[in-house]
Amino acid sequence: MYAKIARIAPAALVAAGVILSGPVALAAPQHEASSVASAEHRSSGKKGPYSSKGACESAGRSGHYKSYHCSYEQYKWWLYYTS
């Protein structure tokens, strides 16, 4: 009798997990879609690294940003921008 319960119990746990995770699994793709949409409408960000300050500033000028600045961090140049 205990052997029969031991075989049925894991299957019941899996079924319960599928039932309980159903709404969560359905919500996950919506969350990913919203994060993709927010990345497309980002108003500021960081690009790089660039090999020199001149290369960073050139990228900032040619990027058509509202504002930008270059920052030297961890031996690399990074472009911070607002669009």
XYZ file of C-alpha atoms in Angstrom:
83
model
C 0.000 0.000 0.000
C 2.797 2.453 0.880
C 4.533 1.694 -2.436
C 1.394 2.692 -4.327
C 1.174 6.001 -2.418
C 4.875 6.652 -3.022
C 4.293 6.301 -6.790
C 1.176 8.480 -6.826
C 2.445 11.265 -4.532
C 5.109 12.666 -6.916
C 2.618 12.764 -9.780
C 0.115 14.586 -7.575
C 2.762 17.128 -6.553
C 3.681 17.760 -10.194
C 0.020 18.205 -11.126
C -0.508 20.614 -8.227
C 2.580 22.581 -9.257
C 1.340 22.910 -12.837
C -2.067 24.053 -11.662
C -0.643 26.586 -9.202
C 1.979 27.940 -11.591
C -0.482 28.347 -14.458
C -1.302 32.030 -13.801
C 2.366 32.808 -13.133
C 3.441 31.153 -16.371
C 0.858 33.144 -18.298
C 1.956 36.405 -16.685
C 5.667 35.918 -17.468
C 5.476 36.680 -21.217
C 3.507 39.853 -20.517
C 6.251 41.025 -18.160
C 8.914 40.387 -20.792
C 6.897 42.273 -23.383
C 6.538 45.277 -21.094
C 10.287 45.351 -20.377
C 11.029 45.307 -24.103
C 8.601 48.167 -24.666
C 10.181 50.228 -21.886
C 13.657 49.678 -23.369
C 12.452 51.104 -26.689
C 11.146 54.262 -24.993
C 14.168 54.831 -22.784
C 15.036 58.497 -22.428
C 18.568 58.057 -21.081
C 21.267 55.433 -21.152
C 24.894 54.419 -21.323
C 26.937 53.348 -24.357
C 30.464 52.180 -24.739
C 33.156 51.494 -23.926
C 35.178 53.803 -26.141
C 38.951 53.727 -26.531
C 39.438 57.483 -26.040
C 37.653 60.614 -24.890
C 37.653 61.905 -28.464
C 35.924 58.778 -29.755
C 33.343 59.049 -26.988
C 32.638 62.721 -27.698
C 32.423 62.050 -31.432
C 29.804 59.368 -30.776
C 27.910 61.796 -28.556
C 27.902 64.529 -31.230
C 26.779 62.159 -33.970
C 24.128 60.480 -31.814
C 21.580 63.334 -31.981
C 21.050 63.301 -28.209
C 19.476 66.116 -26.205
C 22.477 65.961 -23.921
C 25.467 63.716 -23.343
C 28.688 63.508 -21.388
C 31.669 61.165 -21.379
C 32.968 59.602 -18.200
C 36.215 57.674 -17.580
C 35.440 54.587 -15.489
C 37.566 51.506 -14.923
C 40.079 52.505 -17.615
C 37.381 52.965 -20.281
C 35.337 55.874 -21.654
C 31.540 55.649 -21.418
C 28.923 57.831 -23.061
C 25.927 58.820 -20.920
C 23.093 60.347 -22.905
C 19.570 61.728 -22.718
C 17.374 61.534 -25.772
